[in-house]
PDB file of C-alpha atoms in Angstrom:
ATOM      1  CA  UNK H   1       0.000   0.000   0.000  1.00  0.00           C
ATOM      2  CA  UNK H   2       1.611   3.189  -0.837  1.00  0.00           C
ATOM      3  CA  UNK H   3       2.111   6.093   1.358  1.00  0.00           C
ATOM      4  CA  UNK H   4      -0.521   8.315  -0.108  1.00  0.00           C
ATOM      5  CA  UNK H   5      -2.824   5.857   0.319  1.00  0.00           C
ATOM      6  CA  UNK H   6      -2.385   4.982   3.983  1.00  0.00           C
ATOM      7  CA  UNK H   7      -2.154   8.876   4.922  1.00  0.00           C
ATOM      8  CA  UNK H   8      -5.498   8.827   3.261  1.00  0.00           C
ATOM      9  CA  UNK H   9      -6.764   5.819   5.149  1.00  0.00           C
ATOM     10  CA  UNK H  10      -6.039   7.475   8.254  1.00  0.00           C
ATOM     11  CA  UNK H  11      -7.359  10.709   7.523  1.00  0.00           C
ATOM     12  CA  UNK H  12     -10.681   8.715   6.538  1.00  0.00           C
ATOM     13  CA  UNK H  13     -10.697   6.698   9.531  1.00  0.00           C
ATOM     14  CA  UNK H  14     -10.037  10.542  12.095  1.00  0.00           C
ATOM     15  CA  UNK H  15     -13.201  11.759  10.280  1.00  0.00           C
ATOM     16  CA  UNK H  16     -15.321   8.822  10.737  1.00  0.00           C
ATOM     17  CA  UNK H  17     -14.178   9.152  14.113  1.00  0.00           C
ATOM     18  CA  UNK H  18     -14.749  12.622  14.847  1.00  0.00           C
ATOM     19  CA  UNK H  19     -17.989  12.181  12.800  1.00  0.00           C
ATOM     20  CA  UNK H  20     -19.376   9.803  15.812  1.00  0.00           C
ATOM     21  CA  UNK H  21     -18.117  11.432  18.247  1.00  0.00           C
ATOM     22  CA  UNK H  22     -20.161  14.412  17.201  1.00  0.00           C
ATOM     23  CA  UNK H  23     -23.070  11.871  16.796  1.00  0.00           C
ATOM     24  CA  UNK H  24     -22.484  10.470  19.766  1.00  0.00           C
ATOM     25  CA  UNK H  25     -23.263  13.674  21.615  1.00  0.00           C
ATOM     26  CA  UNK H  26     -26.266  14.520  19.558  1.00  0.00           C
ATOM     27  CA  UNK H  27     -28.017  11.082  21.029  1.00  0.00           C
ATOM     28  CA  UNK H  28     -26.948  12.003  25.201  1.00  0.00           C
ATOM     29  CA  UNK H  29     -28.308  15.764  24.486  1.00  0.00           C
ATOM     30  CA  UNK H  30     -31.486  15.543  22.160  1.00  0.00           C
ATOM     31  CA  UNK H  31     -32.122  11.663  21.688  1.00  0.00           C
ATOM     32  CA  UNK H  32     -31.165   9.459  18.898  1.00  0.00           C
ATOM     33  CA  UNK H  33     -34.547  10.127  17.053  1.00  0.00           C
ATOM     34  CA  UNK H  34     -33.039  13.936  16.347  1.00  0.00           C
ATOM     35  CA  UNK H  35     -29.865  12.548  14.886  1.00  0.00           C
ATOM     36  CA  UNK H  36     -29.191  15.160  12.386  1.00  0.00           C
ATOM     37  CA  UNK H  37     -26.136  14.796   9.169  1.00  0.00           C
ATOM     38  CA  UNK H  38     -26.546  18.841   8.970  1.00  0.00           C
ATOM     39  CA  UNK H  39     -26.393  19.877  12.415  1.00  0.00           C
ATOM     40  CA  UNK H  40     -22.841  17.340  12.574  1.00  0.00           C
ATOM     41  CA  UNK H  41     -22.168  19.142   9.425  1.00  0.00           C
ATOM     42  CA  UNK H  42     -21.945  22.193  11.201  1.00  0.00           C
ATOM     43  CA  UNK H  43     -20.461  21.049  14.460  1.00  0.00           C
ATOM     44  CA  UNK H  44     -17.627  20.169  12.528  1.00  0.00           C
ATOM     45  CA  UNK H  45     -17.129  23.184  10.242  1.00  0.00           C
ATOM     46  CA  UNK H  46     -18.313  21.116   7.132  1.00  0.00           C
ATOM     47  CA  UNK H  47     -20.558  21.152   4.343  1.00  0.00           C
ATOM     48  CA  UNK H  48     -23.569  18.689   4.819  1.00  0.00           C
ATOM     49  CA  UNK H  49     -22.003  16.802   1.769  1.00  0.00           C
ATOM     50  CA  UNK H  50     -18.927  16.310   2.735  1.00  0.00           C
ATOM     51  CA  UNK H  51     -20.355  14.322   6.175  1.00  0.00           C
ATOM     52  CA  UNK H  52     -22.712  12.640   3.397  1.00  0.00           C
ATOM     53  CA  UNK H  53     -19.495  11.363   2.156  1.00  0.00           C
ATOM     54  CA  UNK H  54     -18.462   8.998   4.825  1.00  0.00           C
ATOM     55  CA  UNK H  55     -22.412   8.421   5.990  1.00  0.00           C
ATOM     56  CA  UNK H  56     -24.787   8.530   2.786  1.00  0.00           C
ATOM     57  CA  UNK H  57     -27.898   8.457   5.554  1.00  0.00           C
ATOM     58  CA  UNK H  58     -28.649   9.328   8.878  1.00  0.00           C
ATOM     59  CA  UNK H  59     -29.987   5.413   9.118  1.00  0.00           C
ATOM     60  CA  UNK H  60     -26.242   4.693   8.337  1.00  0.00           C
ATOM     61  CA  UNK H  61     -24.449   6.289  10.766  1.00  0.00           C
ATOM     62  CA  UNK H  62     -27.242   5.299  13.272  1.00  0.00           C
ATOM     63  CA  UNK H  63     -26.427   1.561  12.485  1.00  0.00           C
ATOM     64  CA  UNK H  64     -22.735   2.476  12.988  1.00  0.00           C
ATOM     65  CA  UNK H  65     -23.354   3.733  16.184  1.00  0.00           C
ATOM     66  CA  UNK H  66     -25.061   0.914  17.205  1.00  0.00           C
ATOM     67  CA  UNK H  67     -22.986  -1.429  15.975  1.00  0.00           C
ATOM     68  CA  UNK H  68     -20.022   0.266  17.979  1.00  0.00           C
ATOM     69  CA  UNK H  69     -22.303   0.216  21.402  1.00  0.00           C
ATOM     70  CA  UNK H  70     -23.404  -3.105  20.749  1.00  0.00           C
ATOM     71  CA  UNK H  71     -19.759  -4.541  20.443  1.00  0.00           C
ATOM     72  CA  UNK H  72     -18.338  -2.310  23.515  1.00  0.00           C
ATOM     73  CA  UNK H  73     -20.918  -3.877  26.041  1.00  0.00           C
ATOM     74  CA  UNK H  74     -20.055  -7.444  24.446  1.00  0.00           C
ATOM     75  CA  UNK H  75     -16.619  -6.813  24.861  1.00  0.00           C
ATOM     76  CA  UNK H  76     -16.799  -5.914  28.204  1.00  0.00           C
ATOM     77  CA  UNK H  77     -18.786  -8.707  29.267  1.00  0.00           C
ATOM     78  CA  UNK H  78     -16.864 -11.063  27.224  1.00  0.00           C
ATOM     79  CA  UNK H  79     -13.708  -9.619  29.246  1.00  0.00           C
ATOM     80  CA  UNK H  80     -15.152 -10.452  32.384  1.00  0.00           C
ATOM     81  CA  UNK H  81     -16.467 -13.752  31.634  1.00  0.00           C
ATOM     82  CA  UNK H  82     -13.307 -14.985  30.374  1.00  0.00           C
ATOM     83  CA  UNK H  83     -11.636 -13.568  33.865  1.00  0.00           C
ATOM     84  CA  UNK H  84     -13.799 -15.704  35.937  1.00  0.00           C
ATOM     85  CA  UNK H  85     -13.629 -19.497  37.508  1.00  0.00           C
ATOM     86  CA  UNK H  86     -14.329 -21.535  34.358  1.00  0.00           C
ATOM     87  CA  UNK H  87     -16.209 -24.144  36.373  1.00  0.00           C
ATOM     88  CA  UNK H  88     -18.178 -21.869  38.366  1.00  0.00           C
ATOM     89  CA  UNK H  89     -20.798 -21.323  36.151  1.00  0.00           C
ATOM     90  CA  UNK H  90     -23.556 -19.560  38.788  1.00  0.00           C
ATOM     91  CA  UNK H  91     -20.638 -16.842  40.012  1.00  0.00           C
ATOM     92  CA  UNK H  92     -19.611 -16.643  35.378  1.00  0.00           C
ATOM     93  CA  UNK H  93     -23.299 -15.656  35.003  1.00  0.00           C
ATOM     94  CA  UNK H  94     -23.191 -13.359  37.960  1.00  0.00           C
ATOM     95  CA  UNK H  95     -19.874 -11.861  37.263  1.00  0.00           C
ATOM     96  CA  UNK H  96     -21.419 -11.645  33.547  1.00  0.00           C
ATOM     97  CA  UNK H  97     -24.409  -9.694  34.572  1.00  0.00           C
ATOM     98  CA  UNK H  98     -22.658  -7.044  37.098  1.00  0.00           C
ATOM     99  CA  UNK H  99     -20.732  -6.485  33.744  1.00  0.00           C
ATOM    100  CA  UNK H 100     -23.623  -5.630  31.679  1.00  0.00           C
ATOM    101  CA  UNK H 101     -25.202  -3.243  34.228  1.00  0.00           C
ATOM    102  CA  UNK H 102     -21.405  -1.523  35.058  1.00  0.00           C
ATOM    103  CA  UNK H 103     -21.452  -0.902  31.206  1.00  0.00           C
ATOM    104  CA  UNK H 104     -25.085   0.542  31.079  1.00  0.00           C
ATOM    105  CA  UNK H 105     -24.525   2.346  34.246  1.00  0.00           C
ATOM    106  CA  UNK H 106     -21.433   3.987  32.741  1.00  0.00           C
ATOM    107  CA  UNK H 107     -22.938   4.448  28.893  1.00  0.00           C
ATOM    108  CA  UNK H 108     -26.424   5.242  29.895  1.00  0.00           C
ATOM    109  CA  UNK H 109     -27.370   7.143  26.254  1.00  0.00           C
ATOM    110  CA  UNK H 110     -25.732   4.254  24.571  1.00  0.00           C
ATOM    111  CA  UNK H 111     -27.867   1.817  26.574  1.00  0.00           C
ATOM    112  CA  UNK H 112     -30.667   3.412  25.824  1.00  0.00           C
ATOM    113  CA  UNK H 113     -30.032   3.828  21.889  1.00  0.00           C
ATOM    114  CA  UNK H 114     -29.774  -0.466  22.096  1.00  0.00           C
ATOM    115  CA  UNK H 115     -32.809  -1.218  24.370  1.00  0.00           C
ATOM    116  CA  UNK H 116     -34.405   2.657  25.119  1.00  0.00           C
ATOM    117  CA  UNK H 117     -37.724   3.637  22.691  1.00  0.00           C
ATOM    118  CA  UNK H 118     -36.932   2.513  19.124  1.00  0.00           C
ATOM    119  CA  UNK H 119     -36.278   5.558  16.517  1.00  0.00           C
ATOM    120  CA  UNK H 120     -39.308   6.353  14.844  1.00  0.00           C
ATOM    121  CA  UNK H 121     -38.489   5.100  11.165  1.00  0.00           C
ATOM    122  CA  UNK H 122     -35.567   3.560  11.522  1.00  0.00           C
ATOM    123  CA  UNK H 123     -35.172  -0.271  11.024  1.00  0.00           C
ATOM    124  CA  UNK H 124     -31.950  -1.917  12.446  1.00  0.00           C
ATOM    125  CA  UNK H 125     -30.288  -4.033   9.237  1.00  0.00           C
ATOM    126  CA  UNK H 126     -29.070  -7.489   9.303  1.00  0.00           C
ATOM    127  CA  UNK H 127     -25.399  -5.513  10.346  1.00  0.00           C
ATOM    128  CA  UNK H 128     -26.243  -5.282  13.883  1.00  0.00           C
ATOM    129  CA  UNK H 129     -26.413  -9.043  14.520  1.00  0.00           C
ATOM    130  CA  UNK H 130     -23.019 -10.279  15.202  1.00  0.00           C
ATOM    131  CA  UNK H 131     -22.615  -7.169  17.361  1.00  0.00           C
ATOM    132  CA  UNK H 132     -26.063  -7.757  19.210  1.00  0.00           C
ATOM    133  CA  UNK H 133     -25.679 -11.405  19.860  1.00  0.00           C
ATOM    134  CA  UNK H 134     -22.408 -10.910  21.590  1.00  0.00           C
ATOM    135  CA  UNK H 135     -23.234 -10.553  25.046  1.00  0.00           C
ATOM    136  CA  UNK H 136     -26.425 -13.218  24.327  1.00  0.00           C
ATOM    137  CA  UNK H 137     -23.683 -15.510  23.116  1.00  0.00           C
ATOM    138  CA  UNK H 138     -21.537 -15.169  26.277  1.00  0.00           C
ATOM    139  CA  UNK H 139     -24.652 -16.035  28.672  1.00  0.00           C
ATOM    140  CA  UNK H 140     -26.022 -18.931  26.298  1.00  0.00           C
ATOM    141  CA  UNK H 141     -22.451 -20.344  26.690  1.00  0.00           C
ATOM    142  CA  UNK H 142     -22.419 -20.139  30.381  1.00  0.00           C
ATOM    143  CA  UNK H 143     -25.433 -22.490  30.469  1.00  0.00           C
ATOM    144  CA  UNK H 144     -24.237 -24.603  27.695  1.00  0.00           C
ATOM    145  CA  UNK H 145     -20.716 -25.150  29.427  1.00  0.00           C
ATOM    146  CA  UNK H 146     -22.612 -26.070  32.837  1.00  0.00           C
ATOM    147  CA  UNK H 147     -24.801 -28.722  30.725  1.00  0.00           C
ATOM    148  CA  UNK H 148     -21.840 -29.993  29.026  1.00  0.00           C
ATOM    149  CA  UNK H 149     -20.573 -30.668  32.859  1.00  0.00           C
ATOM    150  CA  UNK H 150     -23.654 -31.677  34.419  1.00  0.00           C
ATOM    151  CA  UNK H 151     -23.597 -28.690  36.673  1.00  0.00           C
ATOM    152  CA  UNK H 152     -27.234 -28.009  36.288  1.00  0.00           C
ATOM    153  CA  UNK H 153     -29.582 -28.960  38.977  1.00  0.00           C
ATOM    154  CA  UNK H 154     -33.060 -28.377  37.586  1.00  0.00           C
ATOM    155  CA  UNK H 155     -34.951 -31.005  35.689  1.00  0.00           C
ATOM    156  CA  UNK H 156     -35.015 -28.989  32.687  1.00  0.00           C
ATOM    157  CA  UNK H 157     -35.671 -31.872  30.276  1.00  0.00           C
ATOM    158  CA  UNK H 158     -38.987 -32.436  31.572  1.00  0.00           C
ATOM    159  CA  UNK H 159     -40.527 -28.970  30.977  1.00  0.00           C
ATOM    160  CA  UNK H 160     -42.850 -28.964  28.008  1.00  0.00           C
ATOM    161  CA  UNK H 161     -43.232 -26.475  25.781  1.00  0.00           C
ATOM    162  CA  UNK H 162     -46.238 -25.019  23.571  1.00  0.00           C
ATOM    163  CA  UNK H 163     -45.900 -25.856  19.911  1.00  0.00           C
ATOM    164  CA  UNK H 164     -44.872 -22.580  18.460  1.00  0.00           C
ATOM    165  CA  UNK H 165     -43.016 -21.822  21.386  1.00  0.00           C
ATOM    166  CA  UNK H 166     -41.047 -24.925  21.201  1.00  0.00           C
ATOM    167  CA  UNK H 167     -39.915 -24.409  17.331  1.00  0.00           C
ATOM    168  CA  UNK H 168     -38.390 -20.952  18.845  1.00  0.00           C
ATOM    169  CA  UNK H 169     -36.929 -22.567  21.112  1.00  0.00           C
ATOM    170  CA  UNK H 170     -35.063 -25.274  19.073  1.00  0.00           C
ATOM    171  CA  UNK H 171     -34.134 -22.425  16.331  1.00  0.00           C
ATOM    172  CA  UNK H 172     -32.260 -20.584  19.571  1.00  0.00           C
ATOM    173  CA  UNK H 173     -30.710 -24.062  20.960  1.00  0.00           C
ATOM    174  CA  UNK H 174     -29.704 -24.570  17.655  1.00  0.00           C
ATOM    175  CA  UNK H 175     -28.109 -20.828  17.464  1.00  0.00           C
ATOM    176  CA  UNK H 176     -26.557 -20.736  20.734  1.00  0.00           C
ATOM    177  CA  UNK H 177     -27.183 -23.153  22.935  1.00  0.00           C
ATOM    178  CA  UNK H 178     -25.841 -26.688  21.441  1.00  0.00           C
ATOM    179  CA  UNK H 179     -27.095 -29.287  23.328  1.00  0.00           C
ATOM    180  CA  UNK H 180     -29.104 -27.626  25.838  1.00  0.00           C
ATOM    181  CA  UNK H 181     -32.534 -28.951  26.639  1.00  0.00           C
ATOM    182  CA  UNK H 182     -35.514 -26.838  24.914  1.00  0.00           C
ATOM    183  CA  UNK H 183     -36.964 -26.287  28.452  1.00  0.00           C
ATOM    184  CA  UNK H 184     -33.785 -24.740  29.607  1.00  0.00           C
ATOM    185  CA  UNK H 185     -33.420 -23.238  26.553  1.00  0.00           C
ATOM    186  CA  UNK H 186     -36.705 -21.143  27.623  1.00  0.00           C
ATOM    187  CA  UNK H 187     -35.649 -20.239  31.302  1.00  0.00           C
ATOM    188  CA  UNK H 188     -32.151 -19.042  30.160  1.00  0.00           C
ATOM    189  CA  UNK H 189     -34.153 -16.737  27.583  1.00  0.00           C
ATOM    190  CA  UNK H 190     -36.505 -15.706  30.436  1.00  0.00           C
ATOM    191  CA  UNK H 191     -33.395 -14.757  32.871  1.00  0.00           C
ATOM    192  CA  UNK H 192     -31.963 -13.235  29.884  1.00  0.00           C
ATOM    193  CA  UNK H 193     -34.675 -11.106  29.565  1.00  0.00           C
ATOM    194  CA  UNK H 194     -34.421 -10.319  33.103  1.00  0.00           C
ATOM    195  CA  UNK H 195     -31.837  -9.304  33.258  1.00  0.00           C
ATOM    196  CA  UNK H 196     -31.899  -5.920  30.649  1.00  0.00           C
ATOM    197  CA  UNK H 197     -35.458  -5.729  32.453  1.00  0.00           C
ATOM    198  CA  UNK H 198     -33.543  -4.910  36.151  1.00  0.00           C
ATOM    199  CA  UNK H 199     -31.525  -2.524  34.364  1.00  0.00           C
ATOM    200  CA  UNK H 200     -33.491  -1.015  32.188  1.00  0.00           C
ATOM    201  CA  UNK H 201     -35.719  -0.304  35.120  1.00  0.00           C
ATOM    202  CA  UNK H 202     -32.595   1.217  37.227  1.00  0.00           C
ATOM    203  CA  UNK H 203     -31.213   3.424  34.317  1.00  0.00           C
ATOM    204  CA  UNK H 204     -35.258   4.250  33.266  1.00  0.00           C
ATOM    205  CA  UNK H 205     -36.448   5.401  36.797  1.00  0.00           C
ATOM    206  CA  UNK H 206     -39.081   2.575  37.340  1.00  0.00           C
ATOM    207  CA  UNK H 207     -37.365   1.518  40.073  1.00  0.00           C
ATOM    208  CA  UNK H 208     -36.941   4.725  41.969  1.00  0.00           C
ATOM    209  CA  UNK H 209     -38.141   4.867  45.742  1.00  0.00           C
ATOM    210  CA  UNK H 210     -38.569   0.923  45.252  1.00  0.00           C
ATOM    211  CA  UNK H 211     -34.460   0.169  45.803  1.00  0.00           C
ATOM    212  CA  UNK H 212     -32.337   2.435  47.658  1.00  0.00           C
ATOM    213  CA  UNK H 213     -29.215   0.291  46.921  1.00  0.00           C
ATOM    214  CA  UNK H 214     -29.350  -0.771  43.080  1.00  0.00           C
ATOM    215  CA  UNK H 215     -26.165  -2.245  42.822  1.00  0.00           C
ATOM    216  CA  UNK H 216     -27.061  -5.001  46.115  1.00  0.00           C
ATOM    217  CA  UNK H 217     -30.537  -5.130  44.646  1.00  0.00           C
ATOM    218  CA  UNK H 218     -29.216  -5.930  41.283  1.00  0.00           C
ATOM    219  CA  UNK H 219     -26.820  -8.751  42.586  1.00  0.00           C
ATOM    220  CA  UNK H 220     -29.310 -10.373  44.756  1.00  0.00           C
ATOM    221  CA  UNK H 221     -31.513 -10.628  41.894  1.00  0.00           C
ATOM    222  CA  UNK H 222     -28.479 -11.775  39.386  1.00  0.00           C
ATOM    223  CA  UNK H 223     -27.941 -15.265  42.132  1.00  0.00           C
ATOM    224  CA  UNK H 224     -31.399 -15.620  41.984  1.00  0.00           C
ATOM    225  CA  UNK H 225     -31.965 -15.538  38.438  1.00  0.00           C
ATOM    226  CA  UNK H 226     -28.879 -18.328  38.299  1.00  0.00           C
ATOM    227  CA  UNK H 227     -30.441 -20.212  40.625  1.00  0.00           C
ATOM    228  CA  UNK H 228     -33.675 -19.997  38.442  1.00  0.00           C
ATOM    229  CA  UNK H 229     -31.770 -21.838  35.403  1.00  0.00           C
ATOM    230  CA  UNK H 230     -30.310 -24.300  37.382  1.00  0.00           C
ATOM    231  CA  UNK H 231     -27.048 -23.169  37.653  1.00  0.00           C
ATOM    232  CA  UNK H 232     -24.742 -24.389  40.202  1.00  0.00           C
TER     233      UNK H 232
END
């Protein structure tokens, strides 16, 4: 690659940057449903055009933004899972879950552009998926890696499912969860569910003048929701 070309790289790759960073601000101050090219445009000293350059849509540099929050709270959690007692799988999901709600609790816009009120006309493409399914991935592998050892002590296997229920099920086993019975296949996605529910009620202000002490709350609810899949 020649020198010219790397220069222009990087150049490319500071205005892309600066570009979000811009964006980024726009979402914590007005919400990501005012997300505005021309208002960047001017934040930056530039011509709507040329920010129309690196970002042909305001949907476009939305899904980049998402993608980028998306894969920063999977990283983090996939940092903290790999730092914990492989066998322990009850204190991986726990240690797991504190790291989703230290993210959220320190990125509380980006949270909210990933599970806050969807943007009025804006439909998240097929791009977001790895991103999205990264911290998913890292609790579905928890529970698989505690089947796989026969470290889980509910009778999951003998929970029946409804018909259409059960085809979900089997497509997310089949996903994720290798090997996992479809009845534990559900709780995990229940517990799952619970979990972005706690904090999303914490960061939201649904739980105000219910806890007093989120982060014990949140724990004590984390051990119970492992307890709730089995995990041991």
């Amino acid at each position: 690659m020649s020198v010219q070309r790397t220069a222009r790289a990087r150049v490319r790759a500071e205005m892309i940057a600066e570009i979000k960073k811009v964006a980024r601000d726009q979402v914590a101050t007005a919400g990501a449903a005012a997300l505005s090219l021309r208002a960047i445009a001017r934040e930056l000293g530039m011509v709507s055009s040329a920010v129309y350059r690196y970002f042909p849509s305001r949907d476009d540099l939305l899904t980049a933004l998402i993608i980028d929050s998306y894969d920063a709270l999977g990283a983090a959690v996939e940092r903290a899972d790999a730092r914990a007692v492989r066998d322990d799988h009850a204190g991986r999901w726990a240690v797991a879950c504190r790291a989703i709600r230290g993210w959220a609790v320190a990125n509380p816009h980006e949270y909210a552009l990933l599970y806050g009120s969807p943007v009025p006309g804006y439909r998240a493409p097929q791009d977001t998926i790895p991103a999205a399914t990264r911290v998913s991935a890292v609790l579905a592998g928890i529970v698989r890696d505690a089947v796989a050892a026969g470290a889980v002590g509910q009778p999951a296997s003998a929970i029946q499912l409804p018909g259409g229920f059960a085809a979900d099920a089997a497509r997310l086993r089949d996903a994720l969860m290798d090997g996992v019975p479809d009845g534990l296949v559900a709780r995990s996605l229940l517990a799952w569910t619970a979990v972005f529910g706690m904090v999303s009620f914490e960061l939201f202000g649904h739980l105000n003048n219910v806890v007093t002490d989120y982060a014990e709350a949140f724990d004590h609810q984390m051990r119970e929701l492992a307890g709730f899949v089995g995990l041991t």
